[in-house]
mmCIF file of C-alpha atoms in Angstrom:
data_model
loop_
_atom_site.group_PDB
_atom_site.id
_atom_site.type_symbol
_atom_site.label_atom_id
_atom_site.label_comp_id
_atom_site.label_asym_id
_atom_site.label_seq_id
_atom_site.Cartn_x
_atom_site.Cartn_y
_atom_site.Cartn_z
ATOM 1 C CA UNK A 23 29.111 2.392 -14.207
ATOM 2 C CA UNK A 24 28.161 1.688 -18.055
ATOM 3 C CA UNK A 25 26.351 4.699 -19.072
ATOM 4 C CA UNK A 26 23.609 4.355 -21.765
ATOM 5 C CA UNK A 27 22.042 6.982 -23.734
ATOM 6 C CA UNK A 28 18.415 6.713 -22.129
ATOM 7 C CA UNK A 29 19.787 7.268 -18.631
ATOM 8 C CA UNK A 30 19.912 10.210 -17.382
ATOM 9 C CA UNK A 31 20.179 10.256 -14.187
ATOM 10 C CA UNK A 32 22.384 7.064 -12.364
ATOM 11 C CA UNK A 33 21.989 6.125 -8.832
ATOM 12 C CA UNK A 34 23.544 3.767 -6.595
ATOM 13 C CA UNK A 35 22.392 2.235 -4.217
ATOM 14 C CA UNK A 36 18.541 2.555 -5.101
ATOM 15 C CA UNK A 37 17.565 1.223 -1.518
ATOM 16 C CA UNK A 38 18.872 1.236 2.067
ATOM 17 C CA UNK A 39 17.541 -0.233 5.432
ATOM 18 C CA UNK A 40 18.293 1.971 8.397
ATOM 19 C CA UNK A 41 17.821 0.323 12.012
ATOM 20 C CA UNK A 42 15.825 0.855 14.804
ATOM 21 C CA UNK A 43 18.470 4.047 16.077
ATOM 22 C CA UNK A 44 19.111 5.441 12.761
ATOM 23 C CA UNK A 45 22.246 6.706 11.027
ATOM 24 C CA UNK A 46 23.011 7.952 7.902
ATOM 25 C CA UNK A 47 24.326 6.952 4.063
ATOM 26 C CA UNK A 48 25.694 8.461 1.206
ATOM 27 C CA UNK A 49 23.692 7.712 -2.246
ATOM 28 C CA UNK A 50 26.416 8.668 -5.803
ATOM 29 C CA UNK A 51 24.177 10.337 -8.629
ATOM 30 C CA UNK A 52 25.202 10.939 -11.859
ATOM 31 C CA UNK A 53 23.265 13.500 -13.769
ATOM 32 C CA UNK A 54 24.381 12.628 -17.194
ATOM 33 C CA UNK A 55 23.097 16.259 -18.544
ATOM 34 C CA UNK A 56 24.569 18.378 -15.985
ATOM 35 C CA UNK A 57 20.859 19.749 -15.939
ATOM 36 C CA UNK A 58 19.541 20.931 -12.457
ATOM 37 C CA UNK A 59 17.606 18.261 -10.360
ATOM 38 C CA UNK A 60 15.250 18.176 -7.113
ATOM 39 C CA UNK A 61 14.742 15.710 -4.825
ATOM 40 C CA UNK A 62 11.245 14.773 -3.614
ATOM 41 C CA UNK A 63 10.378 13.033 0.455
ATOM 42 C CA UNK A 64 7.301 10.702 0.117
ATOM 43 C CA UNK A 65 6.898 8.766 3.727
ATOM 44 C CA UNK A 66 3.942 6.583 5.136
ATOM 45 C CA UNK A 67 5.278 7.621 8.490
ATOM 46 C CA UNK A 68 2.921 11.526 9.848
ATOM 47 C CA UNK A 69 6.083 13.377 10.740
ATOM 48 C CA UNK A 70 9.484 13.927 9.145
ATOM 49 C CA UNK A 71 11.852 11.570 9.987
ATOM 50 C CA UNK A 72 14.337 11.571 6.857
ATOM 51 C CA UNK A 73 16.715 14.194 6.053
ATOM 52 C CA UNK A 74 18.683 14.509 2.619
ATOM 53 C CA UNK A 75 22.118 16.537 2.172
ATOM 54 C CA UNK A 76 23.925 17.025 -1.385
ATOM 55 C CA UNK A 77 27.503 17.885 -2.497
ATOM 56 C CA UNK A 78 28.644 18.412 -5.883
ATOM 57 C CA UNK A 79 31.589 17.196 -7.925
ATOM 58 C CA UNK A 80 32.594 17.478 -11.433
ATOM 59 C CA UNK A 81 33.976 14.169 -13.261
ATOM 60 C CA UNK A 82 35.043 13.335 -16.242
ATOM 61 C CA UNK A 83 33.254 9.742 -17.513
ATOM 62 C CA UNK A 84 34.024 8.378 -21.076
ATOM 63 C CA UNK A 85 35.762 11.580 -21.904
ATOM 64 C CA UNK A 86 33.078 13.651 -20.859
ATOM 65 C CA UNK A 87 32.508 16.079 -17.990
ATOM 66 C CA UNK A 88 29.270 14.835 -15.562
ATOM 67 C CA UNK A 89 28.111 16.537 -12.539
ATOM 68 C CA UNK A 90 29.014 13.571 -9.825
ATOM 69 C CA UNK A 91 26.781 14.406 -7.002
ATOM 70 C CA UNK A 92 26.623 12.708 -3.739
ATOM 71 C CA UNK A 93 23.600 13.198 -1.361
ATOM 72 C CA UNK A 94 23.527 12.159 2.490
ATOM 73 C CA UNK A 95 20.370 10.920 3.446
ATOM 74 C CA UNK A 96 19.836 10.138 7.433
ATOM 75 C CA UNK A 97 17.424 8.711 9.704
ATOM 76 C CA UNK A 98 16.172 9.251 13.116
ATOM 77 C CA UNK A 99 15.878 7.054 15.745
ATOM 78 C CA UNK A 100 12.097 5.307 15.347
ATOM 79 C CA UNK A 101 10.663 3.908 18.691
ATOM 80 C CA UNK A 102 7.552 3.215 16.246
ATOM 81 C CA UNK A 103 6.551 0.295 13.872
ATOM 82 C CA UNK A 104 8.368 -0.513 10.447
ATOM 83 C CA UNK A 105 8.159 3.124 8.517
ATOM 84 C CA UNK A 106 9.171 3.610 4.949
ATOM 85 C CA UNK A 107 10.092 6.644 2.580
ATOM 86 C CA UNK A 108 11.057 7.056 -0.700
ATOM 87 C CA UNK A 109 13.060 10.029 -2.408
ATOM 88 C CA UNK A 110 12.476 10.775 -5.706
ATOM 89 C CA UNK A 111 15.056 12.583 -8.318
ATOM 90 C CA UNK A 112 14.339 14.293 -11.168
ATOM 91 C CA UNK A 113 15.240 16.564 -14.103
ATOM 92 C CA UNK A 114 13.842 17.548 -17.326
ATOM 93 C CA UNK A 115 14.420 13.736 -18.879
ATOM 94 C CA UNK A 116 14.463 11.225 -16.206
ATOM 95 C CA UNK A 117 13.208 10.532 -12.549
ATOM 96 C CA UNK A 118 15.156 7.915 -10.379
ATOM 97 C CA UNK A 119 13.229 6.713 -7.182
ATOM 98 C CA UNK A 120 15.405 5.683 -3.565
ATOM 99 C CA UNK A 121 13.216 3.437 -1.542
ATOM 100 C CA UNK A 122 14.111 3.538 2.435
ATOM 101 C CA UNK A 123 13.113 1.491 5.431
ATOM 102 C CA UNK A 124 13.721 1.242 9.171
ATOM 103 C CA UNK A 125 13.166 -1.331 10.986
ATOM 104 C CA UNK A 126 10.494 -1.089 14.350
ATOM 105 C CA UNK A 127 11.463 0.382 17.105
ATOM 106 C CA UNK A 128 8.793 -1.095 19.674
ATOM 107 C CA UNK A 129 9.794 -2.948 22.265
ATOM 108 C CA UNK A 130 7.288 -5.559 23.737
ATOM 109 C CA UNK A 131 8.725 -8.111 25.715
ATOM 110 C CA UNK A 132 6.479 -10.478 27.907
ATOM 111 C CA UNK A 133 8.630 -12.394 30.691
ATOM 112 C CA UNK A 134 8.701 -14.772 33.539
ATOM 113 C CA UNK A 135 5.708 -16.610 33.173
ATOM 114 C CA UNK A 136 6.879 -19.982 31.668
ATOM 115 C CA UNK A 137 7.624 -21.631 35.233
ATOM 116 C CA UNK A 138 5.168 -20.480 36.982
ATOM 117 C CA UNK A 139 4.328 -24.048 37.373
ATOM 118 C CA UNK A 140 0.527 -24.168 38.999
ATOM 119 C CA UNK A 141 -0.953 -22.179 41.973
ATOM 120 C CA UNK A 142 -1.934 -23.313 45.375
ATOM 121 C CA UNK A 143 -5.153 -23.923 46.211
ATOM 122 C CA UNK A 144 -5.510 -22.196 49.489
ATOM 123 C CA UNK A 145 -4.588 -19.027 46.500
ATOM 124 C CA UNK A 146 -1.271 -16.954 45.490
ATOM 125 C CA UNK A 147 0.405 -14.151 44.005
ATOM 126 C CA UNK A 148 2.673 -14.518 41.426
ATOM 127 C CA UNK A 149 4.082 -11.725 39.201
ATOM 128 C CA UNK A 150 5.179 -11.066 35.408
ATOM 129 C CA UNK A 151 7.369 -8.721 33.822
ATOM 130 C CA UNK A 152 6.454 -6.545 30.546
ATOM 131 C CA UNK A 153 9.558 -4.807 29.007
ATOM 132 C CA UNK A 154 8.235 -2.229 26.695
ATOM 133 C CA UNK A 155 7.879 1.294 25.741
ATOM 134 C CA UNK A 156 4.216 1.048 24.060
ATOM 135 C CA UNK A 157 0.803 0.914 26.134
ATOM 136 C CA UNK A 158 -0.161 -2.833 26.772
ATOM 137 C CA UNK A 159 -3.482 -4.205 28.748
ATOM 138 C CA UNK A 160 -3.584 -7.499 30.089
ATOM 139 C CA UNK A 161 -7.257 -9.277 30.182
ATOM 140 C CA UNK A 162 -8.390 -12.528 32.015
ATOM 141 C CA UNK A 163 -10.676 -15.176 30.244
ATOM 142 C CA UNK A 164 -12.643 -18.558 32.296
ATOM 143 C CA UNK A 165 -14.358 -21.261 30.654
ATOM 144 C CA UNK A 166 -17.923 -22.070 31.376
ATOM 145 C CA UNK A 167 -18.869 -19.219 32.488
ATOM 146 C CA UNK A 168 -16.779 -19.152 36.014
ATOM 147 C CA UNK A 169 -16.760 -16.568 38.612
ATOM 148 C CA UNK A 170 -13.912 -15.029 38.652
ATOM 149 C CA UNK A 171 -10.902 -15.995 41.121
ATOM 150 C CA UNK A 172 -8.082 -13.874 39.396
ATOM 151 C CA UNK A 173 -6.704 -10.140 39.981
ATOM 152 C CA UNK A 174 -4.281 -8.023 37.642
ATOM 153 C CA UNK A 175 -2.647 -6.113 39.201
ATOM 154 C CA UNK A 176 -2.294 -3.647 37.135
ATOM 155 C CA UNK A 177 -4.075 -4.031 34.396
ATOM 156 C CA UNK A 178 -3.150 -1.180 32.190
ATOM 157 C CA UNK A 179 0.364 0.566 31.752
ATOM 158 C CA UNK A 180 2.967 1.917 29.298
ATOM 159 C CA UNK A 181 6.423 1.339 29.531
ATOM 160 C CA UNK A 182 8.159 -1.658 31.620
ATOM 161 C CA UNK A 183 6.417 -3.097 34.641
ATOM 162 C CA UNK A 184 5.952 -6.247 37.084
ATOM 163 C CA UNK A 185 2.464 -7.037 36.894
ATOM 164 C CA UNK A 186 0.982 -9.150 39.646
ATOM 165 C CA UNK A 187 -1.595 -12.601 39.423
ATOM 166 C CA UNK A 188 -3.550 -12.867 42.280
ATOM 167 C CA UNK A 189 -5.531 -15.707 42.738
ATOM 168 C CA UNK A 190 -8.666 -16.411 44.983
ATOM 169 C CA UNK A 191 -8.248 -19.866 47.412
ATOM 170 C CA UNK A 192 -9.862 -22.561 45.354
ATOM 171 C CA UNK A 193 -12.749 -24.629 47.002
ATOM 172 C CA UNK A 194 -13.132 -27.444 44.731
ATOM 173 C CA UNK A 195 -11.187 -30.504 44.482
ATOM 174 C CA UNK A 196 -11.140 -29.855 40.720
ATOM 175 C CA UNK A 197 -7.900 -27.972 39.409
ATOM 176 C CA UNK A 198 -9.037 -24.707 37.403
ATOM 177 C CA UNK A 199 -7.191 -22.838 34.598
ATOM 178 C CA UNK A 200 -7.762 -19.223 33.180
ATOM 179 C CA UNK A 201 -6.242 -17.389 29.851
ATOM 180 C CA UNK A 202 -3.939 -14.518 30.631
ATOM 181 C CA UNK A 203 -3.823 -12.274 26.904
ATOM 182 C CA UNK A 204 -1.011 -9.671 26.989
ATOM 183 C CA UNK A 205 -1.549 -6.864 24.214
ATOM 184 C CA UNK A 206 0.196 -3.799 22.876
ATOM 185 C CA UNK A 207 2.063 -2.620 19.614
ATOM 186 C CA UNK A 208 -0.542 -4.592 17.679
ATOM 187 C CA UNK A 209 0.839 -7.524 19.640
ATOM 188 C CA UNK A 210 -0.151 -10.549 21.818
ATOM 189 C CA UNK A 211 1.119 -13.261 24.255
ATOM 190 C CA UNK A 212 -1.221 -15.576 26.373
ATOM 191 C CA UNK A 213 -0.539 -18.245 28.266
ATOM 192 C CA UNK A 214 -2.546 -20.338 30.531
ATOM 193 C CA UNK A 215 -2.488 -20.317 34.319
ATOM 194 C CA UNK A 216 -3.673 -23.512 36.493
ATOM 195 C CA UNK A 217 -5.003 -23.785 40.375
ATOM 196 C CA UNK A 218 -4.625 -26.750 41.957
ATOM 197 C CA UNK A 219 -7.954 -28.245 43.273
ATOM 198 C CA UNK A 220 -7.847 -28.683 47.344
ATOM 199 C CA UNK A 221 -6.882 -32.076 48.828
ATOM 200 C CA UNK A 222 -9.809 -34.080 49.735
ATOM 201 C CA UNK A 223 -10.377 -34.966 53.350
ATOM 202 C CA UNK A 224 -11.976 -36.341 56.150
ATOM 203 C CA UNK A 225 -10.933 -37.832 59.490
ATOM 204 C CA UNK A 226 -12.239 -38.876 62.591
ATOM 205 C CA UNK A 227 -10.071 -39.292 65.500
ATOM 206 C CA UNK A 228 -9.877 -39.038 69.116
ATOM 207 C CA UNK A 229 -12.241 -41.954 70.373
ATOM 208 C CA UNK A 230 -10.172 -44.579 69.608
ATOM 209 C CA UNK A 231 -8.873 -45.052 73.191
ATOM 210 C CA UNK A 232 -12.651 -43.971 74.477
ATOM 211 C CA UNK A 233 -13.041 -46.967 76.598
ATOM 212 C CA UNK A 234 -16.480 -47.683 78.906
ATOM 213 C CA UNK A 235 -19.090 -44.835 79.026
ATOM 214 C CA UNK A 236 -19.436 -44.963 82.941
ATOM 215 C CA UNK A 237 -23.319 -45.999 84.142
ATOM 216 C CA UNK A 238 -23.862 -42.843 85.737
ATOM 217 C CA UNK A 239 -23.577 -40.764 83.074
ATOM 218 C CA UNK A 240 -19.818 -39.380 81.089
ATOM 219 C CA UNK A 241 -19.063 -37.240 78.638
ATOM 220 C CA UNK A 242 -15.991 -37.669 76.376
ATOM 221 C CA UNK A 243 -15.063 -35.698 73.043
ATOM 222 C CA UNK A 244 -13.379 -36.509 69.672
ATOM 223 C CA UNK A 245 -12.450 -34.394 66.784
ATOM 224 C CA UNK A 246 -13.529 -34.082 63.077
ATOM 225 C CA UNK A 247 -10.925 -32.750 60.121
ATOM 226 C CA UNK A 248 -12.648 -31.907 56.520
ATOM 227 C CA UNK A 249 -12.469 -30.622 53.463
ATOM 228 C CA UNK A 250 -15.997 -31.112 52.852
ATOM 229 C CA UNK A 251 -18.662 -28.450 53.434
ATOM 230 C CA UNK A 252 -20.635 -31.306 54.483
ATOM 231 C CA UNK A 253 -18.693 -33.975 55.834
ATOM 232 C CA UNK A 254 -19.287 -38.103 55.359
ATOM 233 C CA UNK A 255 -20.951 -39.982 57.631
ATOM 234 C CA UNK A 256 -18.397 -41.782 59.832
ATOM 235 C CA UNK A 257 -19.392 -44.425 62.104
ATOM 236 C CA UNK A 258 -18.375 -46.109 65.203
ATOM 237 C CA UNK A 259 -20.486 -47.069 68.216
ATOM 238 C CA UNK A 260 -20.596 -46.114 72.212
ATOM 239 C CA UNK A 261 -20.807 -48.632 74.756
ATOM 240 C CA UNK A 262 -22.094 -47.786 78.588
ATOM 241 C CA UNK A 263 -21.220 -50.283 81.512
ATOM 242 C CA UNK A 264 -24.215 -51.388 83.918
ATOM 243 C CA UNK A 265 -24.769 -51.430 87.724
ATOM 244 C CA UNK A 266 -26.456 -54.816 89.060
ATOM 245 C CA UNK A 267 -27.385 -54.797 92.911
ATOM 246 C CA UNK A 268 -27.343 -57.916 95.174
ATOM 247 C CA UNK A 269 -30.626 -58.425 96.497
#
């Protein structure tokens, strides 16, 4: 490195991302003085997470002896969000700043919804997975001001879990749909689940092979299938034979 008379102290690298499981790197100072320096943690993260190490060398750099320091700064592992920290160097002439970050360590993984494909209408249960080691909460939304017709089961959890749609048999003809919302860690998945309407209806059989109503009275049946609370009128007629006497 090209040393200049208003630097005092040199470092290299200036910055460093750590991942998610942390680790450890070496930052070279020069202190071009051979003064005494401290070191300085600032972090926007509550509890300590970065730890800083130093080892001294002497070397000699355009003739002259330097103090050739190396620190070791390391990292824990961060199941958090993105957290940075920044350590600062100084002595009596000159202040050098290291910025670190690591990257999240929140996991929040919504799964095996995309072919659910829709539910019956007589109602089903299908189920979800949520990979994650945060607390999530799932919530239900209907247009119009529906009643509801869908469960979560459950509703609430942290860490992984299957979670569970239950929905109600569907009495309408008309398909239905309802907003699923996933949260936790800040973030949020919804998708849409759909009901198929029930099959319209209505049949009439049994009489077709009635025949004659005998004159003295007869009693025959026939059956009615529906999907309708109240089922169309469906008509077909009854005949009755007569008796005529010889007088």
């Amino acid at each position: 490195t090209q040393l200049s008379g208003n630097i005092e102290i040199l470092v290299d690298p200036n910055s460093h991302k750590f991942d998610k499981d942390g680790g450890t790197f070496d930052v070279s100072i020069i202190n071009v003085n051979d003064e005494n320096w401290t070191y300085s943690v600032d972090s926007d993260y509550d509890s300590p997470w970065i730890h800083v190490t130093d080892t001294v060398n002497k070397e000699l750099i355009q003739g002259e002896e330097y103090s050739y320091e190396k620190i070791i700064i390391s990292a824990d592992a961060n199941s958090g969000k993105e957290r940075k920290a920044w350590i600062t160097l100084k002595n009596t002439k000159d202040s050098k700043s290291i910025e670190i970050i690591q990257s999240s360590g929140i996991t929040f993984e919504v799964y095996g919804y995309e072919n659910f494909g829709s539910f019956l209408a007589s109602g089903e249960t299908k189920t979800f997975e949520i990979r994650s080691n945060v607390d999530w909460e799932v919530d239900v939304s209907y247009e119009n001001g529906e009643e509801p017709w869908v469960q979560i089961d459950p509703l609430t959890g942290n860490g992984s879990s299957t979670v569970n749609i239950i929905v109600d048999p569907n009495e309408d003809s008309n398909e239905r749909h309802a907003k699923i919302t996933v949260k936790g860690a800040e973030r949020t998945v919804e998708f849409t689940i759909y009901q198929n309407g029930i099959s319209s209806s209505f049949n009439v059989y049994g009489y077709e092979n009635f025949g004659t109503f005998i004159a003295g009275g007869d009693s025959k049946t026939f059956s009615i299938s529906s999907s309708f609370e109240k089922p169309l009128l469906h008509l077909f007629s009854f005949h009755r034979s007569e008796e005529h006497t010889s007088e």
